[in-house]
Coordinates of C-alpha atoms in Angstrom, one line a residue:
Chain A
X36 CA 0.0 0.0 0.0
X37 CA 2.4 2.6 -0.6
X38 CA 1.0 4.1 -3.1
X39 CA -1.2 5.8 -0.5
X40 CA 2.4 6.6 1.5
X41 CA 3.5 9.3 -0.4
X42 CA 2.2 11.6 -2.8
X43 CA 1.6 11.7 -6.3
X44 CA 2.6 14.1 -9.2
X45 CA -0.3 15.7 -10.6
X46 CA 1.1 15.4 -13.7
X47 CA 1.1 11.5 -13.3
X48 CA -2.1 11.9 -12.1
X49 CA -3.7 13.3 -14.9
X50 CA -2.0 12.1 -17.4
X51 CA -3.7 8.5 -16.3
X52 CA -7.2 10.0 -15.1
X53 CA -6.8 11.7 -19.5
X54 CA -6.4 8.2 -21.0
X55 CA -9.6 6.4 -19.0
X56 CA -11.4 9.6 -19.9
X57 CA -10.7 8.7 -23.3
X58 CA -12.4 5.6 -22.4
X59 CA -15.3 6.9 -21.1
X60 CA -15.5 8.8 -24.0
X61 CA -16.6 6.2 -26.1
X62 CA -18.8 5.1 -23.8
X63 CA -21.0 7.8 -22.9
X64 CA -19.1 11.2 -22.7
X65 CA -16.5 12.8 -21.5
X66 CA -15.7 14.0 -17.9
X67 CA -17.9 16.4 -16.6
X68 CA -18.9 17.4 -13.0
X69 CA -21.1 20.3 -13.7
X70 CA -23.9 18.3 -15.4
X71 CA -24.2 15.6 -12.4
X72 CA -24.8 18.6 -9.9
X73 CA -27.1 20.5 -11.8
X74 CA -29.1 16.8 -11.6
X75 CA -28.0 16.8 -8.1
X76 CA -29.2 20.0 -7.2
X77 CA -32.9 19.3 -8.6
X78 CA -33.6 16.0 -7.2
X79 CA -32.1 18.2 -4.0
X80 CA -34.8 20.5 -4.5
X81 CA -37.2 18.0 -5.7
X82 CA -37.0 16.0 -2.4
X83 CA -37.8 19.2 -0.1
X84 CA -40.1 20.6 -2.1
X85 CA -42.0 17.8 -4.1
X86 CA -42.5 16.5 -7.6
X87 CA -45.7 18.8 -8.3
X88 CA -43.4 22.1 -7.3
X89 CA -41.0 21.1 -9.2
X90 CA -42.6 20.7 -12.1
X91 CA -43.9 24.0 -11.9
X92 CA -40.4 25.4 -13.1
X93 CA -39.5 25.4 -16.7
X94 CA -36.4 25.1 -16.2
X95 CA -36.6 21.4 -14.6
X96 CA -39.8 20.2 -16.3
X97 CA -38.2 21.2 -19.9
X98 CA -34.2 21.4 -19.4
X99 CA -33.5 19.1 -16.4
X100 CA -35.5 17.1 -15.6
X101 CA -35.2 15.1 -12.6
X102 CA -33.9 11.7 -12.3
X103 CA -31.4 9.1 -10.6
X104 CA -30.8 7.5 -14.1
X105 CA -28.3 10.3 -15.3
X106 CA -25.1 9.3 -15.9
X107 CA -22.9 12.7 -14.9
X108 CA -24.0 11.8 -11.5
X109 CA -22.3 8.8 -10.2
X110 CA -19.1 11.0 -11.5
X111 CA -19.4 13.6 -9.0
X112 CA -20.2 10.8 -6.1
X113 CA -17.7 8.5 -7.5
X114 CA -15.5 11.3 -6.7
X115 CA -16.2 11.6 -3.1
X116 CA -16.3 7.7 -2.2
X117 CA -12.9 8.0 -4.4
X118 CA -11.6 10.7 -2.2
X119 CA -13.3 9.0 1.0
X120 CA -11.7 5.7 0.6
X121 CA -8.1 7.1 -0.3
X122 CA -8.1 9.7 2.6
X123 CA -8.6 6.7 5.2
X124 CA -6.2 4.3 3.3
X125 CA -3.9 7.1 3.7
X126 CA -4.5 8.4 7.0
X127 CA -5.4 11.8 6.2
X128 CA -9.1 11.5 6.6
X129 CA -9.8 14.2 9.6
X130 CA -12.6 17.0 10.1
X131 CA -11.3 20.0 8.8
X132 CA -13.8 23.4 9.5
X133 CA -13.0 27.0 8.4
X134 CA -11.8 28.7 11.3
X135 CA -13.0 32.6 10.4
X136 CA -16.3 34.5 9.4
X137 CA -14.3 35.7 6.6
X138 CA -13.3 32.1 5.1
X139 CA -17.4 31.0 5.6
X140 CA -18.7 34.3 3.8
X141 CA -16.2 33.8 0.6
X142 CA -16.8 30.0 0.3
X143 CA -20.7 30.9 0.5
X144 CA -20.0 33.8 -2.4
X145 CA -17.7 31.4 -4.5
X146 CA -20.0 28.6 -4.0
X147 CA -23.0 30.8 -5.1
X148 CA -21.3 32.3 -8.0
X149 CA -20.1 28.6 -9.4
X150 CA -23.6 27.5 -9.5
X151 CA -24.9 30.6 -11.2
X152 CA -22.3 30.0 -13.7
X153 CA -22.9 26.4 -14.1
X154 CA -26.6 27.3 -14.9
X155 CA -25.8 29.9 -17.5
X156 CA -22.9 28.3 -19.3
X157 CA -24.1 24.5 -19.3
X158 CA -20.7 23.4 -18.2
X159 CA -18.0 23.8 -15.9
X160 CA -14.4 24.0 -15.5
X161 CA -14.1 20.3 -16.0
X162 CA -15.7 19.7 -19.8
X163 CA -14.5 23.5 -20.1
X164 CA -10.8 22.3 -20.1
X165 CA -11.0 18.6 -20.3
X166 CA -14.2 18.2 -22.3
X167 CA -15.6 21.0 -24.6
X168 CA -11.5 21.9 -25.3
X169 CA -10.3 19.0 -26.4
X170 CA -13.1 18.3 -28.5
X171 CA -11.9 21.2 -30.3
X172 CA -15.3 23.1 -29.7
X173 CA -15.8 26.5 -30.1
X174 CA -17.8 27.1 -27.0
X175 CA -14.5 25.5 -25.2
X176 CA -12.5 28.7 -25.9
X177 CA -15.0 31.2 -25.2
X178 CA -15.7 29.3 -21.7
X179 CA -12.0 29.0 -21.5
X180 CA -11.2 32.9 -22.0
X181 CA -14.2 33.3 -19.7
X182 CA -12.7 31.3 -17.1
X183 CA -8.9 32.8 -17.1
X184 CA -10.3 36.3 -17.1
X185 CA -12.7 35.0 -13.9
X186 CA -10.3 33.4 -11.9
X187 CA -7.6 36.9 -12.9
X188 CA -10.1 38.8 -11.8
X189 CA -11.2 36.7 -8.3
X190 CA -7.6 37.1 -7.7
X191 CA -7.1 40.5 -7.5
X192 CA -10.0 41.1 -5.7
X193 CA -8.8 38.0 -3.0
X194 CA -5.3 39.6 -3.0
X195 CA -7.0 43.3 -2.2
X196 CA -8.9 41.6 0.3
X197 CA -6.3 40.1 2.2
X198 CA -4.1 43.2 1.7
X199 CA -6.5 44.7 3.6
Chain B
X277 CA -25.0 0.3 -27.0
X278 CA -24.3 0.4 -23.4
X279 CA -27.6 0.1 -20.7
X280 CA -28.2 3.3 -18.6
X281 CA -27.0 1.1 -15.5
X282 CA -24.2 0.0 -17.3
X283 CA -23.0 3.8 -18.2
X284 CA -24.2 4.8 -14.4
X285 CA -21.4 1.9 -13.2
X286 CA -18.7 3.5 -15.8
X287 CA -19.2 6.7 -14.3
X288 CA -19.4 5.4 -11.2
X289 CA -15.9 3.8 -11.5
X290 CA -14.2 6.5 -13.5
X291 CA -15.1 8.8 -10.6
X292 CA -13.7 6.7 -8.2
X293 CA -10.7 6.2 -9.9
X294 CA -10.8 10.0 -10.1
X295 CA -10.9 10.8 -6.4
X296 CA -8.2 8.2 -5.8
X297 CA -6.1 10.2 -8.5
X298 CA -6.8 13.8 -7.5
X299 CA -6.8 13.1 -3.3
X300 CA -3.1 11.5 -3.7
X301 CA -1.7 14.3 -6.1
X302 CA -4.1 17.3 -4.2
X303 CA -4.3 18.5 -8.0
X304 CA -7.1 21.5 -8.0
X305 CA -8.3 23.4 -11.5
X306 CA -8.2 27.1 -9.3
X307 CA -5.0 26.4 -8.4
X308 CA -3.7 25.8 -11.7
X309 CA -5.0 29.2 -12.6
X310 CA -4.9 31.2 -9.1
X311 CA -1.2 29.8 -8.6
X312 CA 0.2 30.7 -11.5
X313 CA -1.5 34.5 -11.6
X314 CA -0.3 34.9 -7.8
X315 CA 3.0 32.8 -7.2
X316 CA 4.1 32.1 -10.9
X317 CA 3.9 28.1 -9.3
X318 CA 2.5 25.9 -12.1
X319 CA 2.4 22.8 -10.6
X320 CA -1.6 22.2 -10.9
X321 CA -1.0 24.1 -14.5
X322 CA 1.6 21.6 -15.9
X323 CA -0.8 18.6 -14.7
X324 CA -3.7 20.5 -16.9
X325 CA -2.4 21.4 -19.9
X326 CA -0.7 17.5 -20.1
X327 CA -4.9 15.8 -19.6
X328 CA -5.1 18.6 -22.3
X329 CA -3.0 17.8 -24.9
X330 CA -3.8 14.1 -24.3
X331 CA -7.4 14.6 -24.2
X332 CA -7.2 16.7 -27.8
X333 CA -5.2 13.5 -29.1
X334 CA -7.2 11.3 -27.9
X335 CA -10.6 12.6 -28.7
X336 CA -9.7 13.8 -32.2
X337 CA -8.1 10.4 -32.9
X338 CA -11.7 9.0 -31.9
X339 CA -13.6 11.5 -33.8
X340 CA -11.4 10.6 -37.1
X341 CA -12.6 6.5 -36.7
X342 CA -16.0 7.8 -36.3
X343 CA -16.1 6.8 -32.2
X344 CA -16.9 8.9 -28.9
X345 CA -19.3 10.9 -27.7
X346 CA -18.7 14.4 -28.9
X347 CA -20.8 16.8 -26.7
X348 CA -23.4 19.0 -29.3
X349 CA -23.3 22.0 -27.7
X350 CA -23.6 25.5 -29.7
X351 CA -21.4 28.1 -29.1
X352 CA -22.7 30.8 -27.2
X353 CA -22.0 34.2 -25.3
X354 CA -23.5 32.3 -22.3
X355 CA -20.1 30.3 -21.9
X356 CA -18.0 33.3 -22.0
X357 CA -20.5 35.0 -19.2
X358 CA -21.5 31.6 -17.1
X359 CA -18.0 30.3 -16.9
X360 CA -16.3 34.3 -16.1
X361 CA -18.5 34.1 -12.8
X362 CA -17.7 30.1 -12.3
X363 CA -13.6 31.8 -12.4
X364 CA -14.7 34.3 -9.7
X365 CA -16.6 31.7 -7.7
X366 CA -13.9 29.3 -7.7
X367 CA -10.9 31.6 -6.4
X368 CA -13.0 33.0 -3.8
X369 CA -14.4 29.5 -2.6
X370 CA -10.7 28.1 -3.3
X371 CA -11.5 25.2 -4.7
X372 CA -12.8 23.9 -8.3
X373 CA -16.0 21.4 -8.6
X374 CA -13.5 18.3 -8.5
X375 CA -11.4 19.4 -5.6
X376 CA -14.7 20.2 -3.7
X377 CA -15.8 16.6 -3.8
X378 CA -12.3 15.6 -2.9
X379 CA -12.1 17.6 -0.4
X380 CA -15.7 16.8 1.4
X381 CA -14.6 13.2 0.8
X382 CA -11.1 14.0 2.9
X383 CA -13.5 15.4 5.7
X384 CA -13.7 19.2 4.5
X385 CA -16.8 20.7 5.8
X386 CA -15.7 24.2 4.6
X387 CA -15.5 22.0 0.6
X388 CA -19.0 20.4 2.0
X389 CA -20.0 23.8 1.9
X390 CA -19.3 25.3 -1.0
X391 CA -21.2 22.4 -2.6
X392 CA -24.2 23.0 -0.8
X393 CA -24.2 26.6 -1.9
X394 CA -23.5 25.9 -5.6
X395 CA -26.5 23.6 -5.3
X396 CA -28.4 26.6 -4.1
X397 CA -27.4 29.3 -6.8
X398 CA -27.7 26.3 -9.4
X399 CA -31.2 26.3 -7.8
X400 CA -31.8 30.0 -7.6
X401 CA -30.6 30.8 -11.6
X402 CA -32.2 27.9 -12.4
X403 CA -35.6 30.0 -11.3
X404 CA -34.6 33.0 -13.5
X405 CA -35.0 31.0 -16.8
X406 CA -39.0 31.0 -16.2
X407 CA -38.7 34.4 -17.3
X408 CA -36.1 34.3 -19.7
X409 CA -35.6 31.2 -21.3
X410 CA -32.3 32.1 -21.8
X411 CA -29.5 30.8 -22.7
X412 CA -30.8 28.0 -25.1
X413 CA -31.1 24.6 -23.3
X414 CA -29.2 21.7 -24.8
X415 CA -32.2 20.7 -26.1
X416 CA -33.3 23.5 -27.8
X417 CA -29.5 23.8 -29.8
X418 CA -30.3 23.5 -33.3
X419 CA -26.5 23.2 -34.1
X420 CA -27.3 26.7 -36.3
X421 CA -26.8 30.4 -35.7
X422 CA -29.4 32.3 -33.8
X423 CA -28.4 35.6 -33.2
X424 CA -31.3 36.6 -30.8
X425 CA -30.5 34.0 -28.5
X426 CA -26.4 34.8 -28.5
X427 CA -25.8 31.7 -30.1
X428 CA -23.5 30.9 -33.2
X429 CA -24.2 27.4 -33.7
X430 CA -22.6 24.2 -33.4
X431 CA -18.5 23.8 -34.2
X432 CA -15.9 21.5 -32.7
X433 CA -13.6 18.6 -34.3
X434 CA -16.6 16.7 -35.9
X435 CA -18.0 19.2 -37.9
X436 CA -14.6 20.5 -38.7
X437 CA -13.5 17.0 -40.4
X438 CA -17.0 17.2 -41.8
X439 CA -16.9 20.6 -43.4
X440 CA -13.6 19.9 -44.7
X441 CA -13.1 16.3 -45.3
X442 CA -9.9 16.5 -43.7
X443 CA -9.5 14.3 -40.5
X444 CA -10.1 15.4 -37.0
X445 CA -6.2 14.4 -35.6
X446 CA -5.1 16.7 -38.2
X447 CA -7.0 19.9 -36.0
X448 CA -6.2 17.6 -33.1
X449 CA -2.5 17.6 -33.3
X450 CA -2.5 21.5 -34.2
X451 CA -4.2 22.4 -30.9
X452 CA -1.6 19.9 -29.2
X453 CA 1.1 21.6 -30.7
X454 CA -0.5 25.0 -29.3
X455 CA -1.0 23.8 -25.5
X456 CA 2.7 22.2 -25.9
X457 CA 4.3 25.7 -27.0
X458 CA 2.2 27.0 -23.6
X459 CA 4.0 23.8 -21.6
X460 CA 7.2 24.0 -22.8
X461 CA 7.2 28.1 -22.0
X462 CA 6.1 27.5 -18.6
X463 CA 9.1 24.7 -18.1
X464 CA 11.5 27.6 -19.6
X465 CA 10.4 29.9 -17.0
X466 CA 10.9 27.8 -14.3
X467 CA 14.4 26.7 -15.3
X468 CA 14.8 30.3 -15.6
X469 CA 13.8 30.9 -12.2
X470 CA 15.8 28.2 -10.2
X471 CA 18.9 29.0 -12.5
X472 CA 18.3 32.7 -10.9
X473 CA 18.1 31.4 -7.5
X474 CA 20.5 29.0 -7.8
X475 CA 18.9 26.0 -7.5
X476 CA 19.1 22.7 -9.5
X477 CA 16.3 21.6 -11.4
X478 CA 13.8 18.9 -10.3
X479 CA 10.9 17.2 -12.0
X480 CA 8.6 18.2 -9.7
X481 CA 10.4 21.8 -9.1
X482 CA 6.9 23.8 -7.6
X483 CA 5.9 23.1 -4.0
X484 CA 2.4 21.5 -2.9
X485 CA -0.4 23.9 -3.1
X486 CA -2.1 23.3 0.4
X487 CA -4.3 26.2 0.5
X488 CA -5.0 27.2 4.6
X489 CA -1.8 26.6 7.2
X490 CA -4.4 25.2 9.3
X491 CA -4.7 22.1 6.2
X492 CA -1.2 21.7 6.1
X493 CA -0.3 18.4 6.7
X494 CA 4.0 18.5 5.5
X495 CA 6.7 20.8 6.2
X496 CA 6.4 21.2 2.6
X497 CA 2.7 22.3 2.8
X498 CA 3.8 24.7 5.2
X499 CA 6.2 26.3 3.0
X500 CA 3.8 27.3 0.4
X501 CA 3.0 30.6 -0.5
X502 CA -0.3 30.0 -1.2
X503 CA -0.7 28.4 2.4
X504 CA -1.0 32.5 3.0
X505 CA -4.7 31.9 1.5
X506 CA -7.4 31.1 4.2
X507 CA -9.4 29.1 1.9
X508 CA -10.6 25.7 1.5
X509 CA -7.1 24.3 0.0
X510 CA -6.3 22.9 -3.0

């Protein structure tokens, strides 16, 4: 088991996580996270609120609509029993909780702002760089250029902040 | 043609495999772009535009034979906009949609979250389409232009090789060439910068992004300069 001893180069990393992607490519798709939360997000939703209220919406009676049997899913929860599993293997599984206001109020911010941008776009950062991209689609470069300039931008407003 | 369990399992063990990957290299998509804007450290960055160039090969290569599953998605002015906030959201949350599943999976709550919030402005946006319908659903993309709805139709790899009769590796291995010209300037800068400093070069040169000193799990962790950020981590 030392393979969950030590750490592992990124690069390594994703190099091997690129070639089953290619695989799962020609199976259904190719990596995306973005789409599985959107689904998790309504059946979320759906389960507080109820199948009749949700179908009031447009958006998930005519775009999304609710259901376990979506693929993109089981990506995004694969990932955390993934991460799950290899944290305990290599003893780094421990609570970890933002210690200040400050750290709570910009993860609420980011997180709200990721979703918006989920919604609009249709994808994320994942099948922006490793999906869309590659595919050589054009959308890929505008959510590309839309991306760099974001995360510039987040930056300099994160470095002011903690300047201040 | 694969059952809907059977692609639910795939996708089930690809994201496994996934969190494995990711939790043992702590690779993160913000900190390939917030590191390299803030501490010129491209050690997410390198690990990117490698999936990259593989992925263009690979796909493209596919495309050529007539295999995959090429997303259809039109281009639209919605990407640029929805993805510009996504790069805001993700520096200020400090963490990208794959490293917050990591992370919560590591024991994160702060990761936990940020996920529970996307969920809710996923939610909240998702409201704002009853009255706008806008931006074209996937659905509704009719793979043509549509200048009232911001959208310039459908173009990628496969309608390339279609338009032109020329295969798909052929773009493919152009845009490789492009992200390896980005890889290779990135390497030159850091040789440039541990020549300056006097240090000898390594294969793994930039330092582990651990995001908050209170994550920090390694001397090397602690050493970080973006261990300065109280964020979730990387």
């Amino acid at each position: 088991m030392d393979f969950f001893k030590k750490s592992l180069d990124p690069i390594v990393a994703l190099a091997i996580i690129a070639v089953f992607d290619i695989f799962l490519f020609q199976i259904v798709g190719a990596w995306t996270v973005g789409g599985g939360e959107t689904m998790i997000a309504g059946l979320f939703v759906k389960a507080l609120i109820g199948a009749k209220a949700m179908n009031r919406i447009p958006f998930w009676r005519m775009v999304f609509k609710p259901t376990w049997a979506y693929w993109k899913i089981y990506i995004s929860l694969g990932m955390g029993f993934g991460a799950l599993v290899s944290a305990i293997l290599s003893k780094e599984f421990y609570w970890r909780v933002p210690k200040h206001l400050s750290e709570w109020v910009m993860i609420t911010i980011g997180g709200l702002l990721m979703g918006i941008g989920i919604r609009l776009s249709f994808v994320c950062n994942v099948s922006t760089f490793l999906g869309l991209t590659p595919e050589m689609n054009l959308g890929g470069y505008l959510a590309v250029s839309g991306l760099v300039i974001g995360a510039w931008v987040g930056t300099w407003v994160y470095k002011k902040i903690l300047e201040a | 043609m694969i059952t809907v369990d059977g692609q639910c399992l795939a996708a089930f063990v690809f994201g496994s495999t996934v969190g494995v990957l990711v939790q043992r290299s702590r690779w993160c998509n913000t900190a390939a772009l917030r590191d390299a804007m803030l501490f010129k450290s491209y050690r997410n960055t390198k690990a990117l535009l490698v999936a990259m160039m593989i992925l263009t090969v690979g796909f493209t290569a596919m495309i050529s034979f007539g295999n995959g599953n090429p997303m259809r998605f039109d281009v639209g002015i919605n990407q640029f906009i929805g993805l510009f906030l996504f790069g805001i959201g993700m520096v200020f949350a400090g963490a990208c949609t794959v490293s917050s599943w990591v992370k919560t999976g590591e024991g994160n709550i702060g990761a936990l979250w940020a996920l529970l919030f996307l969920i809710v402005g996923l939610f909240l946006s998702s409201l704002m389409w009853s009255f706008s319908y806008w931006p074209l659903a996937g659905q509704t993309m009719t793979g043509h232009s549509n200048a009232a709805g911001l959208q310039f139709g459908w173009a990628d790899a496969l309608t390339l090789q279609r338009d032109t009769g020329i295969p798909a590796i052929f773009f493919g291995l152009i845009q490789t060439a492009a992200l390896y010209g980005l890889y290779w300037r990135i390497l030159k800068r850091e040789r440039a910068t541990l020549a300056a400093e006097g240090k000898v070069p390594s294969s793994v040169a930039a330092p582990m992004a651990a995001g908050s000193p209170a994550l920090a799990k390694t001397a090397t962790d602690a050493r970080d300069p973006s261990a300065a950020l109280p964020t979730l981590g990387d």
